[in-house]
Coordinates of C-alpha atoms in Angstrom, one line a residue:
Chain A
M1 CA 0.0 0.0 0.0
S2 CA 2.9 2.3 0.7
D3 CA 3.6 2.6 -3.0
A4 CA 0.4 4.7 -3.4
R5 CA 0.9 8.2 -4.8
I6 CA -2.2 10.2 -3.9
L7 CA -3.5 13.5 -5.1
V8 CA -6.2 15.0 -3.0
I9 CA -8.3 17.6 -4.8
A10 CA -9.1 20.2 -2.2
E11 CA -12.2 22.4 -2.1
Q12 CA -11.8 26.0 -1.1
E13 CA -14.1 29.0 -1.0
K14 CA -12.5 32.4 -1.0
G15 CA -9.2 31.1 0.3
H16 CA -10.8 28.9 3.0
L17 CA -10.2 25.2 2.8
S18 CA -13.4 23.1 3.3
S19 CA -13.7 20.9 6.3
A20 CA -14.6 18.0 4.0
T21 CA -11.1 18.2 2.6
T22 CA -9.6 17.7 6.0
R23 CA -11.6 14.5 6.3
V24 CA -10.5 13.3 2.8
M25 CA -7.0 13.6 4.1
D26 CA -7.9 11.0 6.7
A27 CA -9.0 8.6 4.0
A28 CA -5.8 9.3 2.1
A29 CA -3.8 8.5 5.2
R30 CA -5.5 5.1 5.4
L31 CA -4.4 4.3 1.8
G32 CA -0.8 4.9 2.9
G33 CA 1.9 6.3 0.6
S34 CA 2.6 9.9 -0.1
V35 CA -0.1 12.5 -0.3
D36 CA -0.1 15.7 -2.4
V37 CA -2.9 18.2 -2.3
L38 CA -4.1 20.3 -5.3
V39 CA -5.6 23.7 -4.4
A40 CA -7.0 25.7 -7.3
G41 CA -8.8 29.0 -7.6
S42 CA -8.4 32.8 -7.5
Q43 CA -7.4 32.8 -3.8
S44 CA -5.7 29.4 -3.8
S45 CA -2.5 30.5 -2.1
Q46 CA -4.2 31.2 1.3
A47 CA -6.0 27.8 1.2
A48 CA -2.8 26.1 0.1
Q49 CA -1.0 27.4 3.3
H50 CA -3.7 25.7 5.4
A51 CA -3.6 22.5 3.3
A52 CA 0.2 22.4 3.8
R53 CA -0.3 22.2 7.6
L54 CA -2.7 19.2 7.4
T55 CA -1.2 16.0 8.9
G56 CA 0.2 13.7 6.3
V57 CA 0.6 16.2 3.5
N58 CA 3.8 15.7 1.5
S59 CA 3.4 18.8 -0.7
V60 CA 0.8 21.2 -2.0
I61 CA 0.3 22.3 -5.6
S62 CA -1.4 25.7 -5.8
V63 CA -2.8 26.9 -9.0
E64 CA -4.0 30.5 -8.6
D65 CA -6.5 31.1 -11.4
G66 CA -10.1 32.3 -11.3
A67 CA -11.0 29.7 -13.9
F68 CA -11.1 27.2 -11.1
D69 CA -13.5 29.2 -8.8
H70 CA -16.8 27.3 -8.1
M71 CA -15.0 24.1 -9.1
L72 CA -16.4 24.3 -12.7
A73 CA -16.1 20.7 -13.9
E74 CA -14.9 21.5 -17.4
N75 CA -12.0 23.6 -16.2
M76 CA -11.1 21.6 -13.1
S77 CA -11.1 18.2 -14.9
A78 CA -8.7 19.6 -17.6
L79 CA -6.3 20.8 -14.8
I80 CA -6.5 17.5 -12.8
K81 CA -5.9 15.5 -16.0
S82 CA -2.8 17.6 -16.7
L83 CA -1.4 16.7 -13.2
A84 CA -2.6 13.1 -13.0
E85 CA 0.3 11.3 -14.6
P86 CA 2.4 10.4 -11.6
Y87 CA -0.5 9.5 -9.3
T88 CA -2.1 6.2 -8.5
H89 CA -5.1 7.7 -6.6
L90 CA -7.1 10.9 -7.2
L91 CA -9.3 11.7 -4.2
C92 CA -12.0 14.3 -3.7
A93 CA -14.8 14.7 -1.2
S94 CA -18.2 13.4 -2.4
T95 CA -19.7 16.8 -2.1
T96 CA -21.8 18.2 -5.0
S97 CA -18.5 19.6 -6.4
G98 CA -16.6 16.3 -6.1
R99 CA -19.5 14.4 -7.6
N100 CA -19.6 16.9 -10.4
V101 CA -15.9 17.0 -11.2
M102 CA -14.5 13.5 -10.6
P103 CA -16.5 11.4 -13.0
R104 CA -15.5 13.9 -15.7
V105 CA -11.8 13.4 -14.7
A106 CA -12.2 9.6 -14.7
A107 CA -13.7 9.6 -18.2
L108 CA -11.0 11.9 -19.5
L109 CA -8.4 9.4 -18.1
G110 CA -10.4 6.4 -19.6
V111 CA -10.9 4.8 -16.1
G112 CA -13.9 4.1 -13.9
Q113 CA -14.8 6.1 -10.8
I114 CA -15.6 4.9 -7.3
S115 CA -18.2 7.1 -5.7
D116 CA -18.9 7.9 -2.1
V117 CA -16.3 5.6 -0.4
I118 CA -17.0 5.0 3.3
A119 CA -14.2 2.6 4.1
I120 CA -10.8 1.6 2.6
E121 CA -9.9 -2.1 2.7
S122 CA -6.7 -1.8 0.6
A123 CA -5.2 0.3 -2.1
D124 CA -7.6 -1.2 -4.6
T125 CA -10.6 -2.3 -2.5
F126 CA -13.2 0.0 -1.1
V127 CA -16.6 -0.1 0.6
R128 CA -19.4 2.1 -0.7
P129 CA -23.1 2.3 0.1
I130 CA -25.6 1.4 -2.7
Y131 CA -29.4 1.3 -2.8
A132 CA -29.7 4.3 -0.6
G133 CA -27.4 2.9 2.0
S134 CA -29.5 -0.2 2.6
V135 CA -26.6 -2.3 1.1
L136 CA -22.8 -2.0 1.4
A137 CA -20.8 -3.0 -1.6
T138 CA -17.2 -4.0 -1.4
V139 CA -15.6 -3.3 -4.8
R140 CA -12.1 -3.9 -6.3
S141 CA -10.9 -1.5 -8.9
R142 CA -9.4 -2.9 -12.0
D143 CA -7.9 0.5 -13.0
A144 CA -4.2 1.4 -12.6
K145 CA -5.4 4.9 -11.6
K146 CA -8.2 5.1 -9.1
V147 CA -10.5 8.1 -9.2
I148 CA -12.4 8.2 -5.9
T149 CA -14.9 10.4 -4.1
I150 CA -14.8 10.0 -0.3
R151 CA -17.9 10.5 1.9
P152 CA -16.5 13.0 4.4
T153 CA -18.7 12.0 7.3
A154 CA -17.2 8.5 7.3
F155 CA -13.8 9.8 8.1
E156 CA -12.3 12.1 10.8
P157 CA -10.7 15.5 10.2
V158 CA -6.9 15.2 10.4
G159 CA -4.8 17.3 12.8
E160 CA -2.0 19.7 12.0
Q161 CA 1.7 19.3 11.3
S162 CA 4.6 21.7 10.5
A163 CA 3.9 23.1 7.1
A164 CA 4.8 21.0 4.0
S165 CA 6.1 22.8 0.9
V166 CA 3.8 24.6 -1.5
S167 CA 4.6 24.8 -5.2
S168 CA 2.7 26.2 -8.1
A169 CA 1.8 24.5 -11.4
D170 CA 0.8 25.8 -14.8
S171 CA -2.9 26.6 -15.2
T172 CA -4.7 24.8 -18.0
G173 CA -7.0 27.9 -17.8
E174 CA -10.5 28.5 -19.0
Q175 CA -11.9 25.8 -21.4
G176 CA -14.5 28.1 -22.7
L177 CA -17.4 25.7 -22.3
V178 CA -19.3 27.2 -19.4
T179 CA -19.8 30.5 -17.6
F180 CA -20.6 31.0 -13.9
V181 CA -23.6 33.3 -13.6
D182 CA -24.4 33.5 -9.9
E183 CA -25.1 31.6 -6.7
Q184 CA -27.6 31.9 -3.9
L185 CA -26.3 30.4 -0.7
A186 CA -28.6 29.8 2.2
G187 CA -25.8 30.5 4.7
G188 CA -26.5 33.0 7.4
E189 CA -25.3 32.4 10.9
R190 CA -26.0 28.7 11.1
P191 CA -23.4 26.1 10.3
E192 CA -23.6 24.1 7.1
L193 CA -25.3 20.7 7.2
G194 CA -22.2 18.8 6.0
G195 CA -19.9 20.0 8.8
A196 CA -22.3 20.6 11.7
R197 CA -21.8 19.0 15.1
V198 CA -25.5 19.2 15.9
I199 CA -28.4 19.1 13.4
I200 CA -32.1 19.5 14.1
S201 CA -34.4 18.5 11.2
G202 CA -38.1 19.0 10.7
G203 CA -40.5 16.9 8.8
R204 CA -44.1 17.1 7.5
G205 CA -45.2 17.1 11.2
L206 CA -44.3 20.8 11.3
G207 CA -47.3 21.4 9.1
S208 CA -46.2 24.7 7.5
A209 CA -43.2 26.8 6.5
E210 CA -44.0 29.2 9.3
N211 CA -43.8 26.5 11.9
F212 CA -40.3 25.7 10.8
R213 CA -39.4 28.7 13.0
L214 CA -39.8 26.3 15.9
I215 CA -37.0 24.2 14.5
E216 CA -34.8 27.3 14.0
G217 CA -35.4 28.5 17.5
V218 CA -34.0 25.3 18.9
A219 CA -31.2 25.3 16.3
D220 CA -30.1 28.7 17.5
R221 CA -29.9 27.6 21.1
L222 CA -27.7 24.6 20.2
G223 CA -25.6 26.3 17.5
A224 CA -27.1 23.6 15.2
A225 CA -27.6 23.3 11.5
V226 CA -31.2 23.0 10.2
G227 CA -32.2 20.1 8.1
A228 CA -35.5 18.7 6.7
S229 CA -37.0 15.5 5.4
R230 CA -37.9 15.1 1.8
A231 CA -41.6 15.3 2.8
A232 CA -41.0 18.7 4.2
V233 CA -39.2 19.8 1.1
D234 CA -41.8 18.4 -1.2
A235 CA -44.5 20.2 0.9
G236 CA -42.6 23.4 0.2
Y237 CA -41.8 24.2 3.8
V238 CA -38.1 24.7 3.2
P239 CA -35.7 24.7 0.2
N240 CA -34.2 21.5 -1.1
D241 CA -30.6 22.3 0.0
L242 CA -31.8 21.5 3.6
Q243 CA -32.9 18.0 2.6
V244 CA -31.3 15.2 4.5
G245 CA -31.6 11.7 2.9
Q246 CA -30.7 9.6 0.0
T247 CA -31.7 12.3 -2.5
G248 CA -30.3 15.1 -0.3
K249 CA -27.4 15.4 2.1
M250 CA -25.7 12.5 3.9
V251 CA -24.9 13.7 7.4
A252 CA -23.4 12.2 10.5
P253 CA -23.3 14.8 13.3
E254 CA -22.7 14.1 17.0
L255 CA -26.3 14.9 17.7
Y256 CA -29.2 14.6 15.3
I257 CA -32.7 15.7 16.4
A258 CA -35.5 14.6 14.1
A259 CA -38.7 16.5 14.9
G260 CA -42.0 15.5 13.2
I261 CA -40.1 13.1 10.9
S262 CA -41.7 9.7 10.4
G263 CA -38.5 8.0 9.4
A264 CA -38.8 6.9 5.7
V265 CA -36.0 4.7 4.5
Q266 CA -34.7 7.4 2.2
H267 CA -34.4 9.8 5.2
L268 CA -32.8 7.2 7.5
A269 CA -30.2 6.6 4.7
G270 CA -29.0 10.2 5.2
M271 CA -28.7 10.4 8.9
K272 CA -28.4 6.9 10.5
D273 CA -24.7 7.2 11.0
S274 CA -25.2 10.1 13.4
K275 CA -23.6 9.4 16.9
V276 CA -26.7 10.2 18.9
I277 CA -30.2 10.4 17.4
V278 CA -33.2 12.0 19.1
A279 CA -36.7 11.6 17.7
I280 CA -39.6 13.8 18.7
N281 CA -42.9 12.8 17.2
S282 CA -46.5 12.7 18.2
D283 CA -47.0 9.3 16.6
E284 CA -45.5 6.7 18.9
E285 CA -45.6 4.1 16.0
A286 CA -43.3 6.3 13.8
P287 CA -40.4 4.2 12.4
I288 CA -38.0 6.9 13.4
F289 CA -38.2 5.7 17.0
Q290 CA -36.6 2.4 15.9
V291 CA -33.3 4.1 15.2
A292 CA -33.5 6.8 17.9
D293 CA -31.3 6.6 21.0
Y294 CA -33.8 8.9 22.8
G295 CA -37.4 9.0 21.7
L296 CA -39.9 11.6 23.0
V297 CA -43.6 11.0 22.1
A298 CA -45.0 14.5 22.3
D299 CA -46.8 17.3 20.5
L300 CA -44.1 19.3 18.6
F301 CA -45.8 22.6 19.2
Q302 CA -45.4 22.2 22.9
A303 CA -42.1 20.2 23.0
L304 CA -40.1 22.4 20.6
P305 CA -40.8 25.7 22.4
E306 CA -40.1 24.1 25.7
L307 CA -36.8 22.7 24.5
E308 CA -35.8 26.1 23.2
R309 CA -36.7 27.7 26.5
K310 CA -34.9 25.2 28.7
L311 CA -31.7 24.6 26.7
Chain B
M1 CA -33.8 20.7 -31.5
K2 CA -33.5 17.0 -30.7
V3 CA -33.4 16.0 -27.0
L4 CA -31.9 12.6 -26.1
V5 CA -32.9 11.1 -22.7
A6 CA -31.1 8.2 -21.1
I7 CA -33.3 5.8 -19.3
K8 CA -32.2 3.2 -16.7
R9 CA -34.2 0.2 -15.6
V10 CA -33.8 -0.3 -11.8
I11 CA -35.5 -2.0 -8.9
D12 CA -38.8 -0.2 -8.0
H13 CA -38.0 2.4 -5.3
N14 CA -40.6 0.9 -3.0
V15 CA -39.1 -2.6 -3.0
R16 CA -36.8 -3.7 -0.2
V17 CA -33.6 -5.1 -1.6
R18 CA -32.5 -8.6 -0.7
L19 CA -29.1 -10.2 -0.9
R20 CA -28.1 -13.5 -2.5
E21 CA -27.4 -16.1 0.1
D22 CA -23.6 -16.1 -0.7
H23 CA -23.5 -12.3 -0.5
S24 CA -22.1 -12.1 -4.1
D25 CA -24.7 -9.5 -5.2
V26 CA -28.2 -8.3 -4.5
D27 CA -30.9 -10.7 -5.5
L28 CA -33.2 -9.1 -8.1
T29 CA -35.0 -12.3 -9.1
H30 CA -38.7 -11.6 -9.3
A31 CA -38.2 -8.0 -8.0
K32 CA -40.5 -5.4 -9.4
M33 CA -38.5 -3.2 -11.8
A34 CA -39.2 0.4 -12.9
M35 CA -37.8 3.4 -14.6
N36 CA -35.2 5.1 -12.4
P37 CA -37.1 8.1 -10.7
F38 CA -34.5 10.6 -11.7
C39 CA -34.7 9.4 -15.4
E40 CA -38.5 10.0 -15.1
I41 CA -37.7 13.6 -14.2
A42 CA -35.2 13.9 -17.2
L43 CA -37.9 12.5 -19.5
E44 CA -40.6 14.8 -18.2
E45 CA -38.3 17.8 -18.8
A46 CA -37.7 16.7 -22.3
V47 CA -41.4 16.3 -23.0
R48 CA -42.1 19.8 -21.5
L49 CA -39.4 21.3 -23.8
K50 CA -41.3 19.8 -26.7
E51 CA -44.6 21.1 -25.5
Q52 CA -43.1 24.5 -25.2
G53 CA -41.9 24.3 -28.8
I54 CA -38.2 24.4 -27.9
A55 CA -37.6 20.7 -28.7
D56 CA -39.0 19.1 -31.8
E57 CA -38.1 15.5 -31.0
V58 CA -37.5 13.5 -27.9
V59 CA -35.5 10.3 -28.2
A60 CA -35.3 7.8 -25.3
V61 CA -32.4 5.4 -25.1
S62 CA -31.7 2.6 -22.8
I63 CA -28.9 0.0 -22.5
G64 CA -29.4 -3.6 -21.4
D65 CA -31.0 -6.9 -22.2
K66 CA -34.5 -7.2 -23.7
S67 CA -36.2 -6.3 -20.4
V68 CA -35.3 -2.6 -20.7
Q69 CA -37.8 -2.3 -23.6
E70 CA -40.5 -2.2 -20.9
Q71 CA -39.1 1.1 -19.7
L72 CA -38.7 2.4 -23.2
R73 CA -42.4 1.7 -23.8
T74 CA -43.1 3.6 -20.7
A75 CA -41.0 6.4 -22.0
M76 CA -43.0 6.5 -25.3
A77 CA -46.3 6.4 -23.3
L78 CA -45.0 9.5 -21.4
G79 CA -44.2 11.4 -24.6
A80 CA -40.9 10.2 -26.2
D81 CA -41.2 10.2 -30.0
R82 CA -38.7 7.5 -30.5
A83 CA -37.1 4.7 -28.5
L84 CA -33.6 3.2 -29.0
H85 CA -32.6 0.0 -27.3
V86 CA -28.8 -0.7 -27.2
S87 CA -28.8 -4.4 -26.5
C88 CA -26.2 -6.1 -24.4
D89 CA -26.4 -9.2 -22.2
T90 CA -24.1 -8.2 -19.4
P91 CA -24.7 -5.1 -17.3
V92 CA -22.6 -2.0 -18.1
D93 CA -21.1 0.3 -15.5
S94 CA -21.1 4.1 -15.7
L95 CA -18.1 4.4 -18.0
G96 CA -19.5 1.7 -20.3
A97 CA -22.9 3.4 -20.4
A98 CA -21.2 6.8 -21.1
R99 CA -19.2 5.2 -23.9
V100 CA -22.3 3.8 -25.5
L101 CA -24.2 7.0 -25.1
A102 CA -21.3 8.9 -26.6
E103 CA -21.7 6.7 -29.7
V104 CA -25.5 7.3 -29.7
V105 CA -24.8 11.1 -29.5
K106 CA -22.5 10.8 -32.5
R107 CA -25.2 9.2 -34.5
E108 CA -28.2 11.3 -33.3
S109 CA -26.5 14.7 -32.9
P110 CA -28.9 15.9 -30.1
G111 CA -29.0 19.5 -29.0
L112 CA -29.4 18.5 -25.4
V113 CA -28.8 15.3 -23.5
L114 CA -30.8 14.8 -20.3
L115 CA -30.0 12.1 -17.7
G116 CA -31.1 11.5 -14.1
K117 CA -28.5 12.8 -11.6
Q118 CA -28.1 9.2 -10.2
S119 CA -29.7 5.8 -10.4
I120 CA -31.2 4.6 -7.2
D121 CA -29.4 1.2 -7.4
S122 CA -25.7 2.1 -7.7
D123 CA -26.1 5.7 -6.4
S124 CA -23.0 6.7 -8.3
S125 CA -23.9 10.0 -10.1
Q126 CA -21.3 9.4 -12.8
T127 CA -22.8 8.7 -16.3
G128 CA -23.8 12.3 -17.1
P129 CA -20.4 13.9 -16.4
M130 CA -18.6 11.0 -18.1
L131 CA -20.7 11.4 -21.2
A132 CA -20.0 15.1 -21.2
A133 CA -16.3 14.4 -20.9
L134 CA -16.3 11.9 -23.8
T135 CA -18.3 14.2 -26.1
Q136 CA -16.5 17.4 -25.0
M137 CA -19.8 19.0 -24.1
P138 CA -20.4 21.3 -21.2
Q139 CA -22.2 19.7 -18.2
A140 CA -24.7 20.8 -15.6
T141 CA -25.4 18.2 -12.9
F142 CA -28.1 18.3 -10.3
A143 CA -30.3 20.7 -12.3
S144 CA -33.3 22.2 -10.6
K145 CA -34.2 24.7 -13.4
I146 CA -33.4 24.8 -17.1
T147 CA -33.9 27.8 -19.4
I148 CA -33.1 27.6 -23.1
D149 CA -32.7 30.8 -25.1
G150 CA -31.7 30.1 -28.6
E151 CA -28.2 28.5 -28.6
R152 CA -27.7 29.2 -24.9
L153 CA -28.7 27.1 -21.9
E154 CA -28.9 28.4 -18.4
V155 CA -29.1 25.9 -15.6
T156 CA -29.7 26.4 -11.9
R157 CA -27.9 23.6 -10.0
E158 CA -28.4 22.3 -6.5
I159 CA -25.1 22.6 -4.7
D160 CA -24.1 22.2 -1.1
G161 CA -25.4 25.2 0.8
G162 CA -27.7 26.5 -2.0
L163 CA -28.0 27.1 -5.7
E164 CA -25.7 28.0 -8.5
T165 CA -26.5 29.2 -12.0
L166 CA -24.3 28.3 -15.0
S167 CA -24.6 29.4 -18.6
M168 CA -23.4 27.3 -21.5
S169 CA -23.7 26.7 -25.2
L170 CA -25.6 23.8 -26.7
P171 CA -25.2 20.9 -27.1
A172 CA -24.8 20.2 -23.5
V173 CA -25.4 17.4 -20.9
V174 CA -27.7 18.1 -18.0
T175 CA -28.5 15.7 -15.1
T176 CA -31.7 16.3 -13.3
D177 CA -32.4 16.7 -9.6
L178 CA -35.6 16.2 -7.7
R179 CA -37.0 19.7 -7.8
L180 CA -36.7 20.2 -11.6
N181 CA -40.3 19.0 -12.2
E182 CA -43.0 16.6 -11.1
P183 CA -43.3 13.8 -13.7
R184 CA -46.7 13.1 -15.1
Y185 CA -48.3 9.6 -15.1
A186 CA -48.8 7.8 -18.3
K187 CA -52.5 7.6 -19.5
L188 CA -53.9 4.3 -20.4
P189 CA -54.5 5.0 -24.1
A190 CA -50.9 6.2 -24.4
I191 CA -49.7 3.0 -22.7
M192 CA -51.7 0.9 -25.1
K193 CA -50.5 2.8 -28.1
A194 CA -46.9 2.6 -27.0
K195 CA -47.1 -1.2 -26.9
K196 CA -47.5 -1.2 -30.7
R197 CA -44.8 1.3 -31.5
P198 CA -41.5 0.2 -32.9
I199 CA -38.3 0.2 -30.8
E200 CA -35.1 0.8 -32.8
S201 CA -32.4 -1.6 -31.8
L202 CA -28.6 -1.4 -31.8
D203 CA -26.3 -4.3 -30.8
M204 CA -23.6 -3.0 -28.4
N205 CA -21.1 -5.5 -29.8
M206 CA -21.4 -3.8 -33.2
L207 CA -20.3 -0.5 -31.7
G208 CA -16.7 -1.5 -31.0
I209 CA -16.9 -0.2 -27.5
D210 CA -14.9 -1.5 -24.5
A211 CA -17.6 -1.7 -21.8
T212 CA -15.8 -4.1 -19.5
P213 CA -16.8 -3.0 -16.0
R214 CA -14.0 -1.2 -14.3
Q215 CA -14.8 -2.6 -10.9
E216 CA -15.3 -6.1 -9.6
L217 CA -18.0 -6.6 -7.0
L218 CA -16.4 -8.7 -4.2
R219 CA -19.4 -8.9 -1.8
V220 CA -22.5 -7.1 -0.5
D221 CA -23.6 -6.8 3.1
I222 CA -26.4 -5.3 5.0
P223 CA -25.1 -2.5 7.3
R224 CA -25.4 -3.0 11.0
E225 CA -28.8 -1.8 12.1
R226 CA -29.2 0.7 14.8
Q227 CA -31.0 -0.4 17.9
A228 CA -33.9 1.6 19.3
G229 CA -32.8 3.3 22.5
V230 CA -35.0 4.5 25.3
R231 CA -38.2 6.5 25.5
V232 CA -38.0 9.6 27.6
D233 CA -41.1 11.0 29.3
S234 CA -40.4 14.7 29.1
V235 CA -38.4 17.5 27.6
D236 CA -36.6 17.8 31.0
E237 CA -35.6 14.2 30.9
L238 CA -34.4 14.5 27.3
I239 CA -32.2 17.5 28.2
D240 CA -30.8 15.8 31.2
R241 CA -29.9 12.6 29.3
L242 CA -28.3 14.5 26.5
K243 CA -26.2 16.5 29.0
N244 CA -25.3 13.8 31.5
E245 CA -25.6 10.5 29.7
A246 CA -24.8 11.1 26.0
K247 CA -22.8 14.2 26.8
V248 CA -23.5 15.8 23.4
I249 CA -24.8 19.2 24.6

């Protein structure tokens, strides 16, 4: 395994390295071998300094060019392909960016791609969830170059070391295929779902968009991120980027509170790896209670304000 | 403009998946099969583009053994003008599918290719971007809104933390997310009519494509199930246990 030469493709936003990338480093460490990190974008040098201090990093390649902002797949994949030659493994987080860029990279290299890896068995054998996480598949890659996305929540963030060297590489530049127009980020004061320590999610039991304020009130007390079930999204209570589940975000916080969520398989697929699960639901038969460490059968409209008051 | 829609046959999303006894793979014998839900959204979008006069032809394509013709007939019942079956006896993986679709793109020259963002069996989200790479087309994955203005396509994408809008020239590859539209149901007369319509057929072996799966499935397992914990009687007890027992707040 120690022959592996790994390139981790970092994600950065305005010079800040994503927390998902620090977890991909943990997966890289489990592969063994030497690990380089690629940081690309208009403010890459700042994020590159951070990447260089992550435990296990051998060297950092920084490519400072606005063409790589927003991880545009067409531009990123050309850059990664130009740097791929010496590497045995190319790793990125299985975020919406990683899942957008890495299959394109794999096809340009003429190899397969292994998505959403949650465990590393050896340099060529990996475990990944299929069928909405109801089955785990152990797969062996037949490719000399392995292009992998890593589920960040299945790994731990790595610590820090004394800084590794940072070098720059030639930019492959703008491929002229796509233009970024704008973005609308939910953001605000609350942490993002992917990296949050505590998450409170609401379901159809909330009954309306207005009632989601009850969830937000508790979230603010706990410094938690707000999530939702697909039913709540489909009912139009909240935007889809809050959706936790097979068709939304996969999360694994230390504490996950499900309020008014029945516990459909597709929702459980997205949160069942949380360390502690709390379910609050008025229906004592709700399947969510079967996975909850602590279950409270109660009326949400009393329990949530009480929780907010007493926390 | 011609719109090409890729359709995958998968296990029905309501069916609970079983494993073979030797854990070599999932057991799909006698399982109810259906069109992948994200492919339904892709097809719906193509049909709407035709209804708006933006597309003039919707072509549905599926890869697999004879059974995928069932989903191609569904596609025609839902509004596809033509159906193309690329036949092969062994399943293809994402790269194999993308290579086949790239060949179909070469023959059909669509102005837009629509695919589901992922299939609910392998959950990989790969075929769309791979096809875009092989055909050197721009790509927009996880689309929740599509606007076509002449030769330009504007797509709003679902990204972590919000939405992003990209602009690109056609032809392009778009993969569809949940909120793009709500697919219609097929009407009975359309289903009956679709049964009699021809399905064009293409033998994958004649395309000269290397579709050997890039990964070998070693085994499948059911993840360890969580056990139900305790019921608490009040908010006070809940807070107490989270503080003093679980120590998470």
